[in-house]
Short mmCIF file of C-alpha atoms in Angstrom, two decimals:
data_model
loop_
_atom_site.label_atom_id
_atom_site.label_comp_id
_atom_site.label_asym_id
_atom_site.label_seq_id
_atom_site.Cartn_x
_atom_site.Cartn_y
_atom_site.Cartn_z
CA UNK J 19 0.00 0.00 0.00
CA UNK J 20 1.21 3.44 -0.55
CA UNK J 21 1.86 5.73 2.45
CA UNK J 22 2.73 9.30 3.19
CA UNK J 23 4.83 10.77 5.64
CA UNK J 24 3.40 13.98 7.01
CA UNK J 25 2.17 15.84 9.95
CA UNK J 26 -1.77 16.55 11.16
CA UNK J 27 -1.15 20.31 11.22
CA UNK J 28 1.20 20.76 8.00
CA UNK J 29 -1.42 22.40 5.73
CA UNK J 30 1.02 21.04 2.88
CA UNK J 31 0.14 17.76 4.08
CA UNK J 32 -3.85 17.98 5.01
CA UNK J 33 -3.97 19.63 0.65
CA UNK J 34 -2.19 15.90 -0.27
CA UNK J 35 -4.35 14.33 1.81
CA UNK J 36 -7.49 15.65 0.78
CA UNK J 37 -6.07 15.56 -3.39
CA UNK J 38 -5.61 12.14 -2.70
CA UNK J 39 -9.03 11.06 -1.27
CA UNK J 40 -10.65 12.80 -3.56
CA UNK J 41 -8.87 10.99 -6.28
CA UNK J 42 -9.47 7.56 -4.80
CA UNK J 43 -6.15 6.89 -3.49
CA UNK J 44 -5.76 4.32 -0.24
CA UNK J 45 -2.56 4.92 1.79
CA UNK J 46 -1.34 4.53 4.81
CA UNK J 47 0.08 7.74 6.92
CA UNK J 48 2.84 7.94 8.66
CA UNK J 49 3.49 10.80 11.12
CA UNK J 50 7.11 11.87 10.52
CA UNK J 51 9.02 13.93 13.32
CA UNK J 52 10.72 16.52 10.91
CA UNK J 53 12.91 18.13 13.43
CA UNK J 54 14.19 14.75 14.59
CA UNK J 55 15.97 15.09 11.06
CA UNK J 56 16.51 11.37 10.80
CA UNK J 57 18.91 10.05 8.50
CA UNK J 58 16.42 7.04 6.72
CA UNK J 59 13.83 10.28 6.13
CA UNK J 60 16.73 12.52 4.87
CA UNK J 61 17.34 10.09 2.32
CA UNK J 62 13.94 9.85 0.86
CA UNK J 63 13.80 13.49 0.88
CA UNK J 64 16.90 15.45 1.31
CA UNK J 65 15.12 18.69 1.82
CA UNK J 66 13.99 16.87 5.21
CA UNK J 67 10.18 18.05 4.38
CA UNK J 68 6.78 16.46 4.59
CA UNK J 69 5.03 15.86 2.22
CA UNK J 70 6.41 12.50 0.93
CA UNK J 71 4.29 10.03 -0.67
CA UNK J 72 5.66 6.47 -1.74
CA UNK J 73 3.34 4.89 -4.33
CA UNK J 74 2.88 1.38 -4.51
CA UNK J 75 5.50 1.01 -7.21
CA UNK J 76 7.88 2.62 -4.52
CA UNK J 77 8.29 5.88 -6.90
CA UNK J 78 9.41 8.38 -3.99
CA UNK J 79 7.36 11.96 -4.63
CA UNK J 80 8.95 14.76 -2.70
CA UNK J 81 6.26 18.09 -1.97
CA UNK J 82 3.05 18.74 -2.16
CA UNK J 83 2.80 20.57 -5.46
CA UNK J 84 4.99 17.71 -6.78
CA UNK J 85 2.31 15.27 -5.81
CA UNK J 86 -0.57 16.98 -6.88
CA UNK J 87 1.45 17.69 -10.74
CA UNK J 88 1.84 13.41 -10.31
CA UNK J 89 -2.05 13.10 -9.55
CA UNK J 90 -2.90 15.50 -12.43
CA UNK J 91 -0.55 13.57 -14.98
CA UNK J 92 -1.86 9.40 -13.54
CA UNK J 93 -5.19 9.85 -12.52
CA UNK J 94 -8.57 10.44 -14.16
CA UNK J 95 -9.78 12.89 -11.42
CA UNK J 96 -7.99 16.13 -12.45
CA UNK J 97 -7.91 18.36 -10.11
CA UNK J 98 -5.90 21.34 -11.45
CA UNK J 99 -8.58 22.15 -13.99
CA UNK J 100 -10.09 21.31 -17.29
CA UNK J 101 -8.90 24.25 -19.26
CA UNK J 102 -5.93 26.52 -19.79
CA UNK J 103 -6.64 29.20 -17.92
CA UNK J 104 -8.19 27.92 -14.89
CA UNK J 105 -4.60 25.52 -14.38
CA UNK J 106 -3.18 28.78 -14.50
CA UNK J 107 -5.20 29.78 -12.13
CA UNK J 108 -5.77 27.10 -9.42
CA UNK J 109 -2.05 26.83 -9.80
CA UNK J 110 -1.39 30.58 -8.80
CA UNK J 111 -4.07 30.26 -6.07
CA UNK J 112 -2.05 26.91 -4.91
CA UNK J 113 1.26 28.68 -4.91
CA UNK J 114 -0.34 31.69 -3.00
CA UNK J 115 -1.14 29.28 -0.29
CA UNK J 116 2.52 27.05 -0.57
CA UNK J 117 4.38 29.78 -0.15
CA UNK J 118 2.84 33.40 0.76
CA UNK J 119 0.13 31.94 3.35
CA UNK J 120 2.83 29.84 4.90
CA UNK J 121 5.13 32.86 5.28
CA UNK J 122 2.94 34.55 7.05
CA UNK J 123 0.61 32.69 8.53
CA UNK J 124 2.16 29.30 9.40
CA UNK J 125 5.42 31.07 10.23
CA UNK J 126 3.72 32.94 12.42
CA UNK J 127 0.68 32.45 14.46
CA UNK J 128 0.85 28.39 13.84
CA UNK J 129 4.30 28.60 14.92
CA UNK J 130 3.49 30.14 18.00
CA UNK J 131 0.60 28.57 18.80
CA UNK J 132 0.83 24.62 17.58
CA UNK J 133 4.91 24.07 16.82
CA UNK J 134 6.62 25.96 19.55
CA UNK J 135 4.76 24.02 22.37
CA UNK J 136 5.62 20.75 20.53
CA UNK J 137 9.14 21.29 20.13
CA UNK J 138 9.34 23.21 23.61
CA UNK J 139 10.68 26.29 22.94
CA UNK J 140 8.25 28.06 25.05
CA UNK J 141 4.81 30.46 24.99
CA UNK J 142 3.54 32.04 22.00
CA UNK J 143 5.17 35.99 21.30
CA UNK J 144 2.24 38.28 21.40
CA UNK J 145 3.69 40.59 18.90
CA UNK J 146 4.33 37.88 16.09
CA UNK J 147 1.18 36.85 16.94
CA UNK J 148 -0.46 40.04 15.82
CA UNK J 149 1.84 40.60 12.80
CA UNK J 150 0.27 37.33 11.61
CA UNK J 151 -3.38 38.47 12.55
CA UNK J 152 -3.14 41.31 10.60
CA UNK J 153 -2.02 39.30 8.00
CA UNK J 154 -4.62 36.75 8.06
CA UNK J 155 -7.15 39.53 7.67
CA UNK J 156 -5.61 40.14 4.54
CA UNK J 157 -5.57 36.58 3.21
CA UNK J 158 -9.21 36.24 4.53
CA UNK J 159 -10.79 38.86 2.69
CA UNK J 160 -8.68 37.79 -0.44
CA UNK J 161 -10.75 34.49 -0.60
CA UNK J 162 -14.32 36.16 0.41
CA UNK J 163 -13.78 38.60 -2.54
CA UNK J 164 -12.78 35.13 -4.97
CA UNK J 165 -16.16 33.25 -3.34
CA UNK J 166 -18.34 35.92 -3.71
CA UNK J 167 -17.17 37.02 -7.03
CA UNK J 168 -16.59 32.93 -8.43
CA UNK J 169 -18.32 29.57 -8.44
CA UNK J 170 -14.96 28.45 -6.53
CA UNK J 171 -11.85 29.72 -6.13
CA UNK J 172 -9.97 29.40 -9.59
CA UNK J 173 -13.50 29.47 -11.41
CA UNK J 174 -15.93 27.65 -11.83
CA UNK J 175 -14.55 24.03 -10.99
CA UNK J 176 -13.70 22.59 -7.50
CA UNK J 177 -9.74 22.45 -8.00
CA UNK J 178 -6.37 22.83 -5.85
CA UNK J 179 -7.42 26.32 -5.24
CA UNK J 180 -9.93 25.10 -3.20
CA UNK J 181 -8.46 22.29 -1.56
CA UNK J 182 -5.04 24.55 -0.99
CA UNK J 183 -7.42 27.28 0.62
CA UNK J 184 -9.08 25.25 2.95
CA UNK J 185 -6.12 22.61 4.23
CA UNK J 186 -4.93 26.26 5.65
CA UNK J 187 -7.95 27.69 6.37
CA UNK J 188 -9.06 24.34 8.63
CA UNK J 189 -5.45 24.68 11.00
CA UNK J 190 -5.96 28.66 11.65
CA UNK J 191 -10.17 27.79 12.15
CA UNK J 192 -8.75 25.03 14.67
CA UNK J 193 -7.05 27.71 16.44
CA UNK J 194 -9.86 29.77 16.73
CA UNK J 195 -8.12 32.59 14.72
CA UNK J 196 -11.13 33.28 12.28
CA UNK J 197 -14.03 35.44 13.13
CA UNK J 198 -16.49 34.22 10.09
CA UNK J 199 -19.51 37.02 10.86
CA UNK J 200 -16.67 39.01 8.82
CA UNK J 201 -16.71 36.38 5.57
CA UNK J 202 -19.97 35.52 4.63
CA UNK J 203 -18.95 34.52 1.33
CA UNK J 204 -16.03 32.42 2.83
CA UNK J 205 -18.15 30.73 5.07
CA UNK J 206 -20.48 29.73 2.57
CA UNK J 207 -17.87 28.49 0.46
CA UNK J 208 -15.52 26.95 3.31
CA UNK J 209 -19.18 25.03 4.12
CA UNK J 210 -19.35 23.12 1.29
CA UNK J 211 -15.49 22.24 1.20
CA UNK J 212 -16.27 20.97 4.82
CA UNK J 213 -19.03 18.50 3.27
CA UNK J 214 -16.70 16.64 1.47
CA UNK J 215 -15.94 13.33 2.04
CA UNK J 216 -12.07 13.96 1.28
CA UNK J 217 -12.19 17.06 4.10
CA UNK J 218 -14.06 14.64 6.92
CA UNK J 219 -10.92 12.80 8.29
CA UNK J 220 -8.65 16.06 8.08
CA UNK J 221 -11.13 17.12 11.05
CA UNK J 222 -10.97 14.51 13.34
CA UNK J 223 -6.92 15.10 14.03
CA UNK J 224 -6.67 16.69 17.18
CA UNK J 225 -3.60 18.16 19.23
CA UNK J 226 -3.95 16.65 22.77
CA UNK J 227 -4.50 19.41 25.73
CA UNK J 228 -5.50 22.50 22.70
CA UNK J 229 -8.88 21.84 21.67
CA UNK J 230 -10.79 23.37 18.50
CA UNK J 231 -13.53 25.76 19.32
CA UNK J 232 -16.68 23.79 19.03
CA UNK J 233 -17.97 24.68 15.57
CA UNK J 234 -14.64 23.15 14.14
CA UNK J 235 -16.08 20.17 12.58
CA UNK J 236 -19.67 20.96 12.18
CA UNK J 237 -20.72 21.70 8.71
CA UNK J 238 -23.29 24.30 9.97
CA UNK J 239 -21.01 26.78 11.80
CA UNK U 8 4.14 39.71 -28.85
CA UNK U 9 4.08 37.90 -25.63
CA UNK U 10 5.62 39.99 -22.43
CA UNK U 11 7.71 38.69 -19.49
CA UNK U 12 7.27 41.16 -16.58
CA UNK U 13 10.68 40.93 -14.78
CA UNK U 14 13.41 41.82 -12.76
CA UNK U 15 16.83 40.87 -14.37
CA UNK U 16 18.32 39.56 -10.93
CA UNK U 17 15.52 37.29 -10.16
CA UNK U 18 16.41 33.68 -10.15
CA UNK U 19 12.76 32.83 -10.71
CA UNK U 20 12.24 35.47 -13.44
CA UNK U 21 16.10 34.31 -15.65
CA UNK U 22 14.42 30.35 -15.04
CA UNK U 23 11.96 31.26 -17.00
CA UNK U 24 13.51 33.62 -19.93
CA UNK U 25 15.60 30.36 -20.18
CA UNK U 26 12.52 28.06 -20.52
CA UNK U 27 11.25 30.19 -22.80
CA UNK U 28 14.01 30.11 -24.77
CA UNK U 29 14.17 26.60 -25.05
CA UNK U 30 10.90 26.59 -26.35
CA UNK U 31 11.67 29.46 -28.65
CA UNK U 32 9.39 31.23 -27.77
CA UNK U 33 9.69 35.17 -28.63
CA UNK U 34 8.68 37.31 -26.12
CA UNK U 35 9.58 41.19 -24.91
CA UNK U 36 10.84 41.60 -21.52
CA UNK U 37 9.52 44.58 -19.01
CA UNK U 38 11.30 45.53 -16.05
CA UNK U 39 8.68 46.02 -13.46
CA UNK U 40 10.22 47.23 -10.15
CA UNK U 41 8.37 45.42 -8.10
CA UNK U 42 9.16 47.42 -4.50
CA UNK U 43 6.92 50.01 -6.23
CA UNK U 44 3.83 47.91 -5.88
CA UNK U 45 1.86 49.92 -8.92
CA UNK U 46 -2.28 49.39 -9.00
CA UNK U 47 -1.68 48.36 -13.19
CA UNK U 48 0.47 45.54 -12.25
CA UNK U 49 -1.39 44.06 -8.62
CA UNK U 50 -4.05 43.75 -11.25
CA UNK U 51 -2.37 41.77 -13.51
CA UNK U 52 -0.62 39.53 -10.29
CA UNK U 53 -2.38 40.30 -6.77
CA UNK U 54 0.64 38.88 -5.13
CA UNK U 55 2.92 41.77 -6.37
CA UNK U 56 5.89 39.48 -7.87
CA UNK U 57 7.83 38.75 -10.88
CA UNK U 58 7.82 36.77 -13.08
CA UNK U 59 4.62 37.45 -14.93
CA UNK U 60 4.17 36.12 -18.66
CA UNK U 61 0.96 37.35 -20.61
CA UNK U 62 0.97 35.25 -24.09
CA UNK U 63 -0.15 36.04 -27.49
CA UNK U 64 -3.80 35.33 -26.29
CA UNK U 65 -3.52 37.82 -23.30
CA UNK U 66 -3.78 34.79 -21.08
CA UNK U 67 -1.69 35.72 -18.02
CA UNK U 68 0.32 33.35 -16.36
CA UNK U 69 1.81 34.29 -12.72
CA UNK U 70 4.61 32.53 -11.02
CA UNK U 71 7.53 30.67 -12.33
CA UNK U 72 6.38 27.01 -11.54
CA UNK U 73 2.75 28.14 -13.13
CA UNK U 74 4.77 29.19 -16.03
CA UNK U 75 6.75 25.98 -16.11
CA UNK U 76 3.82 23.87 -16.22
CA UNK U 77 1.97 25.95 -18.71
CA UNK U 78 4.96 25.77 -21.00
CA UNK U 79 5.19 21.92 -20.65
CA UNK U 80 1.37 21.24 -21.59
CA UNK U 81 1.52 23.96 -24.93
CA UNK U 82 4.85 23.52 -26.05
CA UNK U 83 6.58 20.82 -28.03
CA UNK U 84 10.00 20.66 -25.68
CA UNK U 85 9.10 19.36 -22.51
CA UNK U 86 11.57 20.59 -19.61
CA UNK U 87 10.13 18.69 -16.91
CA UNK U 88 11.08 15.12 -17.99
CA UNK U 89 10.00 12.56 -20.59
CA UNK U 90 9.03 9.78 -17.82
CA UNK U 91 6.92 9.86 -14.69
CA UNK U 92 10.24 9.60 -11.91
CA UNK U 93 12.27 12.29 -13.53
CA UNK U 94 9.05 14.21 -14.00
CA UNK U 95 9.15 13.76 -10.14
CA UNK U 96 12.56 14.46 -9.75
CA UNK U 97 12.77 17.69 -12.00
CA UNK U 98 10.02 19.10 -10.08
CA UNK U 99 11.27 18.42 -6.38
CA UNK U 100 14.65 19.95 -7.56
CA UNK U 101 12.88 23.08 -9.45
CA UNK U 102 11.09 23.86 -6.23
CA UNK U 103 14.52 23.20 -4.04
CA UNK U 104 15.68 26.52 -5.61
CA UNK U 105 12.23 28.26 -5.94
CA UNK U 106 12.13 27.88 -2.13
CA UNK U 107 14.89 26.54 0.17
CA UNK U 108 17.42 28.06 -2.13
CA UNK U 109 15.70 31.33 -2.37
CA UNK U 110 15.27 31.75 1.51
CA UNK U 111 18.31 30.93 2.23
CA UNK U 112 20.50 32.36 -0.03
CA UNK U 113 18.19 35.32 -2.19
CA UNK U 114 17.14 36.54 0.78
CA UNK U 115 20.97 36.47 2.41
CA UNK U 116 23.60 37.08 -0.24
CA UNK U 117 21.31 38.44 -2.78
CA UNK U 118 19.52 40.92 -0.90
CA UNK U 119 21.99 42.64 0.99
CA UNK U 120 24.80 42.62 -1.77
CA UNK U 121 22.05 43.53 -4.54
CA UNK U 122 18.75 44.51 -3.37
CA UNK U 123 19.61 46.44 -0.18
CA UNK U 124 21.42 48.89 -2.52
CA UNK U 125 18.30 48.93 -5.17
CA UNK U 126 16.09 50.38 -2.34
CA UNK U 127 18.36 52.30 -0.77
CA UNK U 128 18.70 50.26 2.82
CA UNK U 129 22.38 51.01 2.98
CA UNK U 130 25.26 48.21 3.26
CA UNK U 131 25.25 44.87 3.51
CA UNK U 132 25.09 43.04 6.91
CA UNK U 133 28.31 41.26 7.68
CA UNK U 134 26.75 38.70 10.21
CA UNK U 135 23.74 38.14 7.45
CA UNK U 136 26.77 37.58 4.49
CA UNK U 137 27.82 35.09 6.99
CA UNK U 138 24.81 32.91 7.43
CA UNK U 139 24.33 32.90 3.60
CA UNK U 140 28.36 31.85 2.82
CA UNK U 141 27.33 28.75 5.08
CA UNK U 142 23.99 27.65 3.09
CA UNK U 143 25.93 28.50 -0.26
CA UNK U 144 28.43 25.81 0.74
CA UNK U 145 25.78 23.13 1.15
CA UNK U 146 23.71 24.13 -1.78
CA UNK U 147 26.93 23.67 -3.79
CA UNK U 148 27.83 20.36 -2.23
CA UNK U 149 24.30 18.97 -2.97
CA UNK U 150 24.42 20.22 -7.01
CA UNK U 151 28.17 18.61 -6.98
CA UNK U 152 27.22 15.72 -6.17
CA UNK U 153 24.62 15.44 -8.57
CA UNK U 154 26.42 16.85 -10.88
CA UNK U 155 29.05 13.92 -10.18
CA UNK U 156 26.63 11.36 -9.72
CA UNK U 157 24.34 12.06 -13.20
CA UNK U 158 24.31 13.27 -16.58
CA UNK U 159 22.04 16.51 -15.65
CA UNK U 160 21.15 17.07 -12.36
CA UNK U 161 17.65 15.12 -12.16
CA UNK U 162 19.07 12.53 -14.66
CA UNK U 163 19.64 11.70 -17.76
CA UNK U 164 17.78 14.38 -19.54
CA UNK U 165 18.29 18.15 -19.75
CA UNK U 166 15.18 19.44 -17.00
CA UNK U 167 13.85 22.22 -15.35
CA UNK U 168 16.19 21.13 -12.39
CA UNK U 169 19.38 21.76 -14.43
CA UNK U 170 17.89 25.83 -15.21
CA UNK U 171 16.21 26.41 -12.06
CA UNK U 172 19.79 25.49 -10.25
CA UNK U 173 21.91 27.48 -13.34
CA UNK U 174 19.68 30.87 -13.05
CA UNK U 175 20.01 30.39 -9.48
CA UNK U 176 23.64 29.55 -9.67
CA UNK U 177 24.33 32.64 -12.16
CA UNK U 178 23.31 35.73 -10.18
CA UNK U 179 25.57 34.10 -6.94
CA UNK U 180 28.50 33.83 -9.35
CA UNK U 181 27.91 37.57 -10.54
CA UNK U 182 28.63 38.16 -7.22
CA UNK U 183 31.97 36.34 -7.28
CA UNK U 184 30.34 34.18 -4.48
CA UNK U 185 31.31 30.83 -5.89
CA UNK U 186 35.17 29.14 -5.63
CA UNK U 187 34.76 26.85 -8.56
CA UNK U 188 38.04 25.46 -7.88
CA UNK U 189 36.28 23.36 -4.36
CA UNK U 190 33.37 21.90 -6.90
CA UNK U 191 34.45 20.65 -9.88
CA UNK U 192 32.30 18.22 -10.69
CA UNK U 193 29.57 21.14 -10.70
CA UNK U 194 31.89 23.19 -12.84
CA UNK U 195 31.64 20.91 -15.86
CA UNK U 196 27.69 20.76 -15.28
CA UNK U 197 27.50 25.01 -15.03
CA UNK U 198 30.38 24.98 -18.28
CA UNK U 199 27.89 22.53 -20.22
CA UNK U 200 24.50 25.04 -19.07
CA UNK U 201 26.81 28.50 -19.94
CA UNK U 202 27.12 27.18 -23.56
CA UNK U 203 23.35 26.61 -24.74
CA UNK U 204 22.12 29.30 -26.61
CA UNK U 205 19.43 29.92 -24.18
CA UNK U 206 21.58 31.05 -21.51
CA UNK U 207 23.57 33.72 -23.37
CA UNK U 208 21.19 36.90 -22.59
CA UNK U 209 21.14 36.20 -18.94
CA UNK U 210 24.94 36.77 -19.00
CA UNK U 211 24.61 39.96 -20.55
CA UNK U 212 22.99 41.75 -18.03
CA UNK U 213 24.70 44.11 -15.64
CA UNK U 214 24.49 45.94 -12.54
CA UNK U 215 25.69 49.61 -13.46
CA UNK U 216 28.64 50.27 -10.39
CA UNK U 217 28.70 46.68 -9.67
CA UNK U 218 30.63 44.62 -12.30
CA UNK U 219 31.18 40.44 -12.20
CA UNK U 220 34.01 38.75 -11.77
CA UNK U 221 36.11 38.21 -15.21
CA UNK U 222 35.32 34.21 -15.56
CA UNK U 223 31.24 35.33 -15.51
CA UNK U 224 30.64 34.72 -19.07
CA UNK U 225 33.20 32.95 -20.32
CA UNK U 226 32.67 29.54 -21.20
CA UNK U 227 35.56 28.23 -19.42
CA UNK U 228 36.21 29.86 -16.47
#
């Protein structure tokens, strides 16, 4: 069976996830330690990163945009898009979330909330947590203005957009971090991502001793 | 025509004037300085960054990887790989340099001997040169040894991995950053890259008051 290494609150990882349920794909997961840095992971993926999937042909696929480019080119499910321009699209809107979300949300108030207590390096830093607040506000009225103004995110098909959006989107909700009266659009939309079968399991992780607020995993929140 | 928005010391913008080239495709470039943040061009790219390529069909495509990708599904001369691993392996390279390269040595080396100066933030930190001389040493180790250990650096076929890590490479050794003499093995790789066609213009560009070394673009340096 295949497997992937990951973690439950790498938003990289929850978007592979969800990609591959939605395409079908049984695996097994396998929580890997990152900072551990240990030498059989560093040779699957020098970079020392999760996402890694290992198909059942033992091809080795380092990163989640690498994976989802593999699902796009093997599977019948595409979930980059139909047409030219919305894979140019959902593929911008994907990158937005790989790398400008993560700067400055996940280096920031996921940091301080989720990975600092797990690697012990002490409280959260009020002021990095507001640098990333005022960031999120940003990056939350970016996707109301793309759910009010499109079917979806990229357009008008459910694509990597979506699922990119919402893997992040579902850690900073489990932190309590989003005040949706604010997004009406982006609640509607982040709704019917959450009724997907593919987004059910990404719910149920929980980190022991910091609990979601209670509308986390109900689809009317 | 087609127009490359771009900044001619990006890595991620001379990637893809090299792709392009490869695929000779004509195109005009436009320097867009992208500290300025102008309304006409956050239209065109919301995220505010180079590169941005707008074909003959005014189809805009933002993002090197997104123009990668587009490239590889319109274009005869596929740069990501002819078979599914070094599809994989072409792509987990491209984004080594797109973003543990460009953290740790774009926004080190790069920025304070290049950018700082652009935007008028003074001289470059000694203590941040530092940090970056000790990445650049294991970035270099990595592509010599894959340089050493395969024909092109993601195998035996000339890939996005092999210009993602030469545009990279290229604006470092402008900076006389690079003692060829400790990698040889990746000096026969970058000799091979300097001599394609497609690489010439990058080499031609120059920072008024800040020359390269001799060696830059020679062919054997």
């Amino acid at each position: 069976m295949s497997l992937l290494y990951h973690l439950p609150f790498s938003a990289n990882c929850r978007l592979v996830r969800i990609a591959l349920a939605e395409n079908k794909v049984s695996f097994r997961l396998v929580v890997e330690a990152i900072w551990e840095r240990r030498d059989s992971f560093l040779a699957l993926n020098p970079e020392g990163q999760v996402p890694v999937f290992i198909n059942e042909q033992n091809l080795k696929i380092c990163g989640a945009s690498v994976i989802i480019e593999w699902l796009d080119e093997n599977m019948d499910n595409s979930l980059i898009g139909s047409e030219i321009d919305i894979r140019c699209e959902s593929r911008r809107i994907m990158n937005w979330f790989l790398n400008k979300f993560s700067n400055e949300i996940d280096n920031t108030i996921v940091y301080e909330k989720i990975m600092k207590g797990f690697i012990g390096k002490g409280n959260p830093d009020a002021n990095i947590l507001r640098v990333g607040r005022k960031n999120l506000k940003i990056h939350m009225e970016y996707i109301n203005w793309l759910s009010k103004n499109r079917d979806w995110l990229a357009g008008n098909e459910f694509t990597i957009a979506d699922i990119s959006a919402a893997a992040n989107i579902s850690i900073i909700d489990y932190l309590g971090e989003i005040n949706w009266k604010e997004y009406s659009s982006a609640k509607d939309w982040y709704a019917r991502i959450k009724s997907r079968p593919s987004f059910r399991k990404i719910l149920e992780d929980k980190i022991p001793g910091l609990l979601p607020p209670k509308y986390y995993n109900d689809l009317d929140f």
